[in-house]
Coordinates of C-alpha atoms in Angstrom, one line a residue:
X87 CA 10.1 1.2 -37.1
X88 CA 12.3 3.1 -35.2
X89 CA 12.2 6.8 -32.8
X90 CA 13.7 8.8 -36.3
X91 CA 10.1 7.6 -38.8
X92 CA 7.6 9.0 -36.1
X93 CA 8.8 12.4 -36.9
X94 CA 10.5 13.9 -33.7
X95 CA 13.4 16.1 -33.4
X96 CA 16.8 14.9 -34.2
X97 CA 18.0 16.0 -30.8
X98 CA 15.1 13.8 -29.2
X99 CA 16.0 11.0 -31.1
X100 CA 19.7 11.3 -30.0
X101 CA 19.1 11.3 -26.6
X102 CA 16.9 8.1 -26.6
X103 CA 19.0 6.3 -29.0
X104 CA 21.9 7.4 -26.3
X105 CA 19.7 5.6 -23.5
X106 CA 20.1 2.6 -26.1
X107 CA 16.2 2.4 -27.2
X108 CA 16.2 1.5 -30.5
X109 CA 12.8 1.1 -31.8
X110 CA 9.1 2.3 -29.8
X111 CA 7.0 0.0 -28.2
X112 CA 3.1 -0.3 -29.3
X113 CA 1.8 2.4 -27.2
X114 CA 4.7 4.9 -28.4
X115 CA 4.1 4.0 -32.0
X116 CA 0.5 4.6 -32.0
X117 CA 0.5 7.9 -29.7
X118 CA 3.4 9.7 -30.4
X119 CA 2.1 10.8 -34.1
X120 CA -1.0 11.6 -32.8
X121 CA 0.1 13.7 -30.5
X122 CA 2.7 15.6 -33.1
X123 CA -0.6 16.2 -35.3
X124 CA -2.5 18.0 -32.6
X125 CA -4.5 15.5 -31.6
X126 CA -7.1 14.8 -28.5
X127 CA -6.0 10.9 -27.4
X128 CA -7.2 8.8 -25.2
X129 CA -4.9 6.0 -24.5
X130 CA -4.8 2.7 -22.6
X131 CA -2.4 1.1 -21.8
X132 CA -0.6 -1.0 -18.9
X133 CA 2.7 0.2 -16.7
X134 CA 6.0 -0.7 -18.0
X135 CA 4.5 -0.1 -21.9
X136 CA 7.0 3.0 -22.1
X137 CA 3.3 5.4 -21.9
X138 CA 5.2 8.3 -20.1
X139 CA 7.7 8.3 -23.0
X140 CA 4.9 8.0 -25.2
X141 CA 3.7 11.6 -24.6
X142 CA 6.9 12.9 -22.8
X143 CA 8.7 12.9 -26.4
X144 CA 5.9 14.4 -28.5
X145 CA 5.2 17.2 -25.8
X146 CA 9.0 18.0 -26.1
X147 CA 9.1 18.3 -29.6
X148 CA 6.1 20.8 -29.8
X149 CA 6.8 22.8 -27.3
X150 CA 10.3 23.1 -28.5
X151 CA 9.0 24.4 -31.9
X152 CA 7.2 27.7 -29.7
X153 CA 8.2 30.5 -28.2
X154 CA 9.8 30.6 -24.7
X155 CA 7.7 30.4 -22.0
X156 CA 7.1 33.6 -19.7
X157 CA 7.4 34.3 -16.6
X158 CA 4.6 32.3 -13.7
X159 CA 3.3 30.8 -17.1
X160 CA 2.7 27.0 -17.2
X161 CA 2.7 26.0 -21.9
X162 CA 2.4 22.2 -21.0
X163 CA 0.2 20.9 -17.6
X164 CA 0.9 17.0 -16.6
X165 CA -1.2 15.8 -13.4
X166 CA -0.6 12.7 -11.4
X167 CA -2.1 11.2 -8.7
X168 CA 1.0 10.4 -6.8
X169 CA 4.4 12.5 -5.8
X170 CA 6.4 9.4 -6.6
X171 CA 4.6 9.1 -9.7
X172 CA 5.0 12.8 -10.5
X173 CA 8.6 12.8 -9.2
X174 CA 9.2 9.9 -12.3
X175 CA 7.3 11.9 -15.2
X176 CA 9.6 14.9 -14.3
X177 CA 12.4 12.8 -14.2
X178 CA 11.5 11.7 -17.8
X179 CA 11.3 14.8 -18.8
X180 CA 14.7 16.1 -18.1
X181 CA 16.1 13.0 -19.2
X182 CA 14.8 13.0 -22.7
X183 CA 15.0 17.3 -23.1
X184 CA 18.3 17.6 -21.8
X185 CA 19.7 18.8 -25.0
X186 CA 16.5 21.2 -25.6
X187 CA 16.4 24.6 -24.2
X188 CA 12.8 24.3 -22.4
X189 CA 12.2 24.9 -18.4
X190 CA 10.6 22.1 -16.4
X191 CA 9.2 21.5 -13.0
X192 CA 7.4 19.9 -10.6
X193 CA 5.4 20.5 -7.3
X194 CA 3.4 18.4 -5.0
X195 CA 3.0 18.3 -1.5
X196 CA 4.7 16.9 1.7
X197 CA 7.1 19.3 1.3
X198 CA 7.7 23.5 1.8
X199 CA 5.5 24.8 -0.9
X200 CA 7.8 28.3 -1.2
X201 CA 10.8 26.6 -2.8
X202 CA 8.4 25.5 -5.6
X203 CA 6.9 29.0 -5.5
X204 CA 10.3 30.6 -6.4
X205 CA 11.1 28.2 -9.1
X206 CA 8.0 28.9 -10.4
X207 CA 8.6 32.5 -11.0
X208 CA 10.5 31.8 -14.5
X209 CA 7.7 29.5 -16.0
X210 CA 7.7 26.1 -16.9
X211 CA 7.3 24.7 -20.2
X212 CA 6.2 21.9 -18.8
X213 CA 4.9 21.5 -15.1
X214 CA 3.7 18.2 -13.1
X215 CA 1.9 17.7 -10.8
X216 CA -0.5 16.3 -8.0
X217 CA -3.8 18.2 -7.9
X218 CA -4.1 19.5 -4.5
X219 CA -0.4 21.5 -4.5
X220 CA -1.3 22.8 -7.8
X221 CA -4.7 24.1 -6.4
X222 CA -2.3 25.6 -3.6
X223 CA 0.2 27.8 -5.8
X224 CA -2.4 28.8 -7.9
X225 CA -4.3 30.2 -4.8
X226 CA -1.7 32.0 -4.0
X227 CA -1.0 33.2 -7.4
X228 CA 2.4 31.7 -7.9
X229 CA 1.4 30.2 -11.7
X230 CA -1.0 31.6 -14.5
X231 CA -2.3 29.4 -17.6
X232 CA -3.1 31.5 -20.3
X233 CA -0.7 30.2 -22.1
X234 CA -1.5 26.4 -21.4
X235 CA -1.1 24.6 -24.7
X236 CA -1.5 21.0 -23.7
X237 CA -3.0 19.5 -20.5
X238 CA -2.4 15.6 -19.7
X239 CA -3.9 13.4 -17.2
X240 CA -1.5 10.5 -16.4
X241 CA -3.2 7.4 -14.4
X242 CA -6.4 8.9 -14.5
X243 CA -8.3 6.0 -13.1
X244 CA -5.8 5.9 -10.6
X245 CA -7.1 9.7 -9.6
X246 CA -10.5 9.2 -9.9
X247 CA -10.1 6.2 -7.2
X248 CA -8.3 8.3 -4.6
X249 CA -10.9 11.2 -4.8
X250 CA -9.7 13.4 -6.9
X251 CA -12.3 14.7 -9.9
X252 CA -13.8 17.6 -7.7
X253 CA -10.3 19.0 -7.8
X254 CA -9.9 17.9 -11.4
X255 CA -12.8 20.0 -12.2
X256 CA -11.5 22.9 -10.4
X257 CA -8.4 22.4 -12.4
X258 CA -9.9 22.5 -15.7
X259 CA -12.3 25.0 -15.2
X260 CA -9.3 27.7 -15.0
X261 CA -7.6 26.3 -18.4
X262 CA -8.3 27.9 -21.9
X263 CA -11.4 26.2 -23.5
X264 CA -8.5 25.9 -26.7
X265 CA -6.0 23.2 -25.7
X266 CA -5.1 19.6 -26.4
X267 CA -5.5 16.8 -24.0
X268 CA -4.1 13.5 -23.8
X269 CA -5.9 11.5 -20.9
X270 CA -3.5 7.9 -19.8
X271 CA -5.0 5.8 -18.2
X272 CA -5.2 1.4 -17.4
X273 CA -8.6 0.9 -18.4
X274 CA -11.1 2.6 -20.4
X275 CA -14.0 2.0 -16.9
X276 CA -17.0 3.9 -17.4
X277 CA -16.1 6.5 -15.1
X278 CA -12.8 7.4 -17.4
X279 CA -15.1 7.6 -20.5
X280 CA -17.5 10.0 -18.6
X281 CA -14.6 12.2 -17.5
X282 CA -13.1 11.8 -21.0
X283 CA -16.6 12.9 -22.7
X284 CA -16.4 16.0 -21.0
X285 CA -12.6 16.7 -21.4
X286 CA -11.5 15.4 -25.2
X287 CA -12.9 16.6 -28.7
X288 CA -13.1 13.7 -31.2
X289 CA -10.3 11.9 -29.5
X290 CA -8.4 9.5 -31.1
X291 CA -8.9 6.1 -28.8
X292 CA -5.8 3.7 -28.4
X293 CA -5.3 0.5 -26.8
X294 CA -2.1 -1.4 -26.7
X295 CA -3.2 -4.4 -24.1
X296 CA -6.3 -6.0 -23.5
X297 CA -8.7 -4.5 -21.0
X298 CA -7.0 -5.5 -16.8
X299 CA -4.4 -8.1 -18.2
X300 CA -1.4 -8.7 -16.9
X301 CA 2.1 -8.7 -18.8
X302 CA 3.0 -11.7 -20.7
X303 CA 6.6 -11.6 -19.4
X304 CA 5.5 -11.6 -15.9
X305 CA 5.4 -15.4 -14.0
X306 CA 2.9 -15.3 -11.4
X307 CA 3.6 -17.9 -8.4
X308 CA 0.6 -18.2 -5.4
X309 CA 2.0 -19.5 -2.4
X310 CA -0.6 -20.7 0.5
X311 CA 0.6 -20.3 3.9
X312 CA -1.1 -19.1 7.3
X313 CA -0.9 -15.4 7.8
X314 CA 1.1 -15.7 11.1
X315 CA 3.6 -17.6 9.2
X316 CA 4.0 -15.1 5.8
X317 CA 7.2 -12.7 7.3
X318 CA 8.5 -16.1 8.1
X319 CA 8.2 -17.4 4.5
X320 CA 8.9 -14.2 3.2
X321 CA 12.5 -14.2 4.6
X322 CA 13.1 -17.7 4.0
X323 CA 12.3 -17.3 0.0
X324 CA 14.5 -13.7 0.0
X325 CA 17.6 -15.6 1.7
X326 CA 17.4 -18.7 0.4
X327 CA 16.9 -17.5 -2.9
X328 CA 19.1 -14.4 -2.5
X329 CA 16.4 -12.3 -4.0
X330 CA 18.5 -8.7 -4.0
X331 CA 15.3 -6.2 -5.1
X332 CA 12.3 -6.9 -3.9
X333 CA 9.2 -4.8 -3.8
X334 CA 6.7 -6.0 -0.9
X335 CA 3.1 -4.9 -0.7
X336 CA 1.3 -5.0 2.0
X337 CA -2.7 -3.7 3.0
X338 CA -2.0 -1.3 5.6
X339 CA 0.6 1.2 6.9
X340 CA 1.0 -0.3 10.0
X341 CA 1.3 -3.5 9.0
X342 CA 4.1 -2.4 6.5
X343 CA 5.8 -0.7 9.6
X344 CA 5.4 -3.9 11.6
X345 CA 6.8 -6.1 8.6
X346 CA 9.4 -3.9 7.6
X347 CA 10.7 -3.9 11.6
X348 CA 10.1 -7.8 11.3
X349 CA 12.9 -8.1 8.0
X350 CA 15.2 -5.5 9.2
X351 CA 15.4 -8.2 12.6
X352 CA 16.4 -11.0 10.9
X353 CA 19.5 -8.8 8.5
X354 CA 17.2 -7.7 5.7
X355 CA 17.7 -4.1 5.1
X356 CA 14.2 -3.0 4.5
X357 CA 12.3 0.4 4.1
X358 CA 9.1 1.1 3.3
X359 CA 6.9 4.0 2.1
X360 CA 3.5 4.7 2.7
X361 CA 1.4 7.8 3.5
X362 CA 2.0 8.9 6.9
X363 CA 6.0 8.6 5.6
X364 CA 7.5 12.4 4.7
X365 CA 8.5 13.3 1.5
X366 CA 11.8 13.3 2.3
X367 CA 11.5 10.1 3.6
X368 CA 10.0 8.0 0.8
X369 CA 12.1 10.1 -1.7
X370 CA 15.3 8.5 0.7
X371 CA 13.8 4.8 0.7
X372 CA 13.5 5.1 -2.7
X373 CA 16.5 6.1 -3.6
X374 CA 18.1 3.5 -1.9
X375 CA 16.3 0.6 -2.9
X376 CA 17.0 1.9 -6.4
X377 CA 21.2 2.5 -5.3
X378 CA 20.3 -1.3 -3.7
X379 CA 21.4 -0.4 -0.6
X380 CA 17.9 -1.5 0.7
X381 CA 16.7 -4.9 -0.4
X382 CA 13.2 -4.8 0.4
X383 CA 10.9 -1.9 0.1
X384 CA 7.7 -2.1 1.6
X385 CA 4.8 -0.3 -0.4
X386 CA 1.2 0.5 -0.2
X387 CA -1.1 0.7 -3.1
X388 CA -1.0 4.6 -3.0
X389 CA 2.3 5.2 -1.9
X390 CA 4.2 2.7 -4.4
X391 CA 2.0 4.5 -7.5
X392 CA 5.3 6.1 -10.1
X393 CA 7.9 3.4 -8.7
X394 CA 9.8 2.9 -11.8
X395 CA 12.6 0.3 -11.2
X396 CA 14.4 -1.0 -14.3
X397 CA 14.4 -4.4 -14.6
X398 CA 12.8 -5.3 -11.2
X399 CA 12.8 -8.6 -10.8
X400 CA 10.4 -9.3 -8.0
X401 CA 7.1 -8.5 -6.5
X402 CA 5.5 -9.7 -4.0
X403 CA 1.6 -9.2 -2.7
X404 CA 2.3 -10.0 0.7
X405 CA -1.5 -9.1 1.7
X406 CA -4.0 -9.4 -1.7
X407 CA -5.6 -6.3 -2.4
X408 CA -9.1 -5.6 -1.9
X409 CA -9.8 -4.4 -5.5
X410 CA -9.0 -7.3 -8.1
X411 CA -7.9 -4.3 -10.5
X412 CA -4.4 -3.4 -7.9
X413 CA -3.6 -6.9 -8.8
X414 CA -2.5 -5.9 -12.2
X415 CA -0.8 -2.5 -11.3
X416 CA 1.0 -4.3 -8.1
X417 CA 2.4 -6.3 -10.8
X418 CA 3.2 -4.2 -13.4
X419 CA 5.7 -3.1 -11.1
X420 CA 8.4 -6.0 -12.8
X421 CA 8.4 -7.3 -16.2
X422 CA 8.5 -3.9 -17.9
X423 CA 9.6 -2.9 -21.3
X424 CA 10.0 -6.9 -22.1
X425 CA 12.4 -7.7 -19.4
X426 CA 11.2 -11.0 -17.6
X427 CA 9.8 -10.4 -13.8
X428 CA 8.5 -12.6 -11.2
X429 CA 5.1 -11.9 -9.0
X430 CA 4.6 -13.8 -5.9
X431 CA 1.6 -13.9 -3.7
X432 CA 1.4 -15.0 0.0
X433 CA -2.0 -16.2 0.4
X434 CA -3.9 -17.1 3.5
X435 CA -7.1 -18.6 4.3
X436 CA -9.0 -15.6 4.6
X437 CA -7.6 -13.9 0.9
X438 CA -9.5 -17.2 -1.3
X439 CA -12.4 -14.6 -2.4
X440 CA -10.0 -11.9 -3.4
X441 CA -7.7 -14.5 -5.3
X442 CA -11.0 -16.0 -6.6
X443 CA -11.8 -12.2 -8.1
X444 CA -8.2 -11.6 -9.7
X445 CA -8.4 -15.0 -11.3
X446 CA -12.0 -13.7 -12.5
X447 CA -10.4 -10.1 -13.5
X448 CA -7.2 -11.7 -15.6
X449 CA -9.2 -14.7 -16.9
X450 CA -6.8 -16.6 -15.3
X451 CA -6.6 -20.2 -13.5
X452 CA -3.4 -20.5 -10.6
X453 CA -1.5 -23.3 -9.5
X454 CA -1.7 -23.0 -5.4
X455 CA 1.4 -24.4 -4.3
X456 CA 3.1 -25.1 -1.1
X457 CA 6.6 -24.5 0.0
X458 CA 8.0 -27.6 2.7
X459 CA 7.5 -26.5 6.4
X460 CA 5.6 -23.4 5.5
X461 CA 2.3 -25.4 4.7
X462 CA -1.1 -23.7 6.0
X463 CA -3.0 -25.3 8.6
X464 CA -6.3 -26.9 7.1
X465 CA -7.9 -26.3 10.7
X466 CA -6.6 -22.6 11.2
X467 CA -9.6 -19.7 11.6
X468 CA -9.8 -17.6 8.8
X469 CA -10.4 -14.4 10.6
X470 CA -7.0 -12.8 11.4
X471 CA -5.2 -13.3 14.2
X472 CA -2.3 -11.5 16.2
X473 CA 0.9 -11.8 14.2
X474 CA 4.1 -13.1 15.6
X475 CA 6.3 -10.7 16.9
X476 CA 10.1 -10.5 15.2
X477 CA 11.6 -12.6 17.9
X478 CA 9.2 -15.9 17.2
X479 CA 9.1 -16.1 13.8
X480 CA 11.2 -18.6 12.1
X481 CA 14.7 -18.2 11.2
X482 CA 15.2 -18.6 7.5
X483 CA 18.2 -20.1 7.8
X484 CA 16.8 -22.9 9.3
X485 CA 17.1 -26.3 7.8
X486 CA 13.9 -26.6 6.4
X487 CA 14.0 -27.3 2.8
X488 CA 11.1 -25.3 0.6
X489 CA 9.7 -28.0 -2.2
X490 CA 11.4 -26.7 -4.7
X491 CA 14.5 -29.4 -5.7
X492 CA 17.2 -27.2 -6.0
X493 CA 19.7 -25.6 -3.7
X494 CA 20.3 -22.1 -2.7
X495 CA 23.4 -22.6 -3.8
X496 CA 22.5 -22.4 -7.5
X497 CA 20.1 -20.0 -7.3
X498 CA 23.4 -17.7 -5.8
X499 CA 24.5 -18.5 -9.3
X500 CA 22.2 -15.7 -10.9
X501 CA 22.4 -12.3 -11.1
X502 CA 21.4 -9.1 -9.2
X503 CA 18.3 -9.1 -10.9
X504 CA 17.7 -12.2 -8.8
X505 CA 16.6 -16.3 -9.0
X506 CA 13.9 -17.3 -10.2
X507 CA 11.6 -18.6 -7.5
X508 CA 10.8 -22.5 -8.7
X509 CA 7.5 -24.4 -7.8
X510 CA 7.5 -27.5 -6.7
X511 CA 6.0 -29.3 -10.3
X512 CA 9.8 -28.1 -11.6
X513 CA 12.3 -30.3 -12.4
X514 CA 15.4 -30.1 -10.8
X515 CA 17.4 -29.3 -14.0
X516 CA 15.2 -26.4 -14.1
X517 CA 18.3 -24.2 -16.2
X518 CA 19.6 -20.9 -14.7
X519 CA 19.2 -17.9 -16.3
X520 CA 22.5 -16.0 -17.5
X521 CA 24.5 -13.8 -15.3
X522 CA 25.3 -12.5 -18.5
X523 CA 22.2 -12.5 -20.6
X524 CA 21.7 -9.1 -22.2
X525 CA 19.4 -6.5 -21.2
X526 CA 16.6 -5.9 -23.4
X527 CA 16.4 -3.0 -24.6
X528 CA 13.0 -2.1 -27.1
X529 CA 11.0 1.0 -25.3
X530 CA 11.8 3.5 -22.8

């Protein structure tokens, strides 16, 4: 099957064949049609499935086919729980419409609310955004919806865990009654199918991945170690294996501030984002984590929600998260669209219950290993303890071998998108992968 037999425009068809997408993954396939018929949908499926395409593309192609949008009028309504997130659904939008003649935008806050405002004032055909800005220009009359066609909820479990259905409500008590709605979300939990219930009219239900797995492409390594020792053996796996892009996620702001000043100390560019960060500053780390001018990006769950990275090759839990369910959207993070990806997690005494739970969630069994001179102390407390400063920890260009048979040397021998970090059950002719293998490319 490819993007020309689901019936969309020519011109959208161009453009993603130009991006060199040649046929549409599962959740595409099943939604897009939908969608072009009229249709209420509510679909699951996992990040890095190609779902934003899946209803960018048909939203497009409708709204293309209507008449131009007027002025403070809003035809097309996609909310988001993050700015990042909202910031990469816009981005998709551009990207596949730029050879349509249809206005886009997107507001959310952390930044000057008039600039969006005067935008604003021609319309949008299609609009994102976070709920509480789009509470805010509406207050202050900047955008009508009389005229809103479709509405779409992207991530909405992701929503409903950072507090955000009293605002949904608000929202959609001031759309027309007639619309369509397409509501994305992870899982179907029972919370989703309550809002959904009151939302969609005979929807048509899709599912593309079982319920809280994790992506097949994606090799998931635990690592024990003691939590004062975890920057330390951190840096030594990023040197020694000359991991390039790495996305870190840690618990708590501070303690991605601390670890961040930790790996910028021992020559690892690092940035991170996280709440208390401006706009203008997680839009700049961002950037140049993507541009790979920074190596490691520290994230929290919140903050690192619309991080879309092609071909990431790493992530790394270096604090489990509290909610077994994170697990999965941590790591959805890499192995995306069918590329291969590599998920790492640091894990100290005190983080056996919550690896107990994601083992529980993904109906999945993990090797623990150990790496050589990083090995936990059986007689360590497992409450937390003060972590090492930058100056103590241990250089990882010490001579300490990790148990993994191989040199650093080799691993050098990949490519950007990094080595693959080996356990130490591999042999030692373990092959590389291909500087040169080619990119996959199946869904966009």
């Amino acid at each position: 099957m490819t993007f020309s037999d689901l019936g969309l425009d020519a011109a959208l068809v161009r453009t993603v064949e130009e991006k060199g997408y040649l046929e549409p993954s599962p959740i595409q396939a099943q939604a897009i049609p939908a969608i072009l018929q009229g249709s209420d949908i509510m679909a699951a499926a996992q990040t890095g499935t190609g779902k934003t395409a899946g209803f960018t593309l048909p939203l497009l192609h409708r709204l293309n086919l209507g008449k131009p949008v007027r002025n403070n009028r809003v035809r097309a309504l996609v909310l988001t729980p993050t700015r990042e997130l909202a910031a990469q659904v816009h981005e998709s939008v551009q990207t596949y419409g730029q050879h349509l003649k249809l206005q886009s935008s997107v507001v959310f806050g952390g930044v000057k609310i008039n600039p969006q405002m005067m935008r604003l004032r021609r319309g949008a055909d299609i609009l994102v955004a976070t709920p509480g800005r789009l509470i805010d220009l509406y207050e202050q009359n900047a955008l009508q919806f009389n005229d809103l066609e479709i509405l779409v909820l992207d991530e909405a479990d992701r929503m409903l865990d950072m507090g955000f259905i009293n605002d949904i409500r608000k929202i959609l008590a001031l759309l027309p009654k007639k619309r369509q709605n397409l509501l994305f979300s992870a899982t179907f939990s029972d919370d989703i199918r309550k809002l959904a219930k009151g939302l969609l009219k005979d929807p048509l239900e899709i599912s593309v991945s079982p319920q809280n797995s994790t992506a097949p492409a994606v090799e998931q390594i635990i690592y024990e170690v003691d939590k004062t020792n975890k920057t330390a053996l951190l840096a030594h796996l990023i040197k020694e294996q000359q991991w390039n892009q790495v996305l870190v996620f840690g618990r708590t702001k501070h303690g991605a501030d601390r670890l961040v000043r930790q790996l910028t100390a021992l020559d690892i560019p690092s940035a991170v984002i996280h709440g208390n960060r401006s706009q203008n500053q997680r839009t700049e780390a961002l950037a140049g984590f993507k541009q790979g001018k920074v190596q490691v990006l520290v994230a929290t769950d919140i903050a690192a929600r619309g991080i879309d990275i092609d071909q990431l090759p790493y992530v790394v839990n270096y604090d489990l998260p509290q909610v077994a369910e994170d697990y999965v959207h941590r790591i959805g993070r890499t192995g995306r669209a069918g590329a291969s990806g590599y998920a790492i997690s640091l894990v100290s005494m005190d983080e056996k219950k919550q690896l107990v739970d994601i083992e529980k969630l993904t109906k999945q069994k993990f090797e623990r290993q150990q790496v050589l001179g990083f090995e936990p102390d059986p007689h360590a407390p497992k409450t937390d303890t003060k972590p090492k400063n930058s100056q103590n920890i241990k250089s990882p260009n010490s001579t300490v071998k990790v148990k993994m048979n191989h040199s650093a040397k080799a691993l050098g021998a990949k490519s950007k998108a990094g080595a693959k970090p080996k356990a130490a059950s591999q042999p030692a002719n373990t092959p590389a992968r291909s500087k040169n293998r080619p990119r996959q490319q199946r869904a966009p």
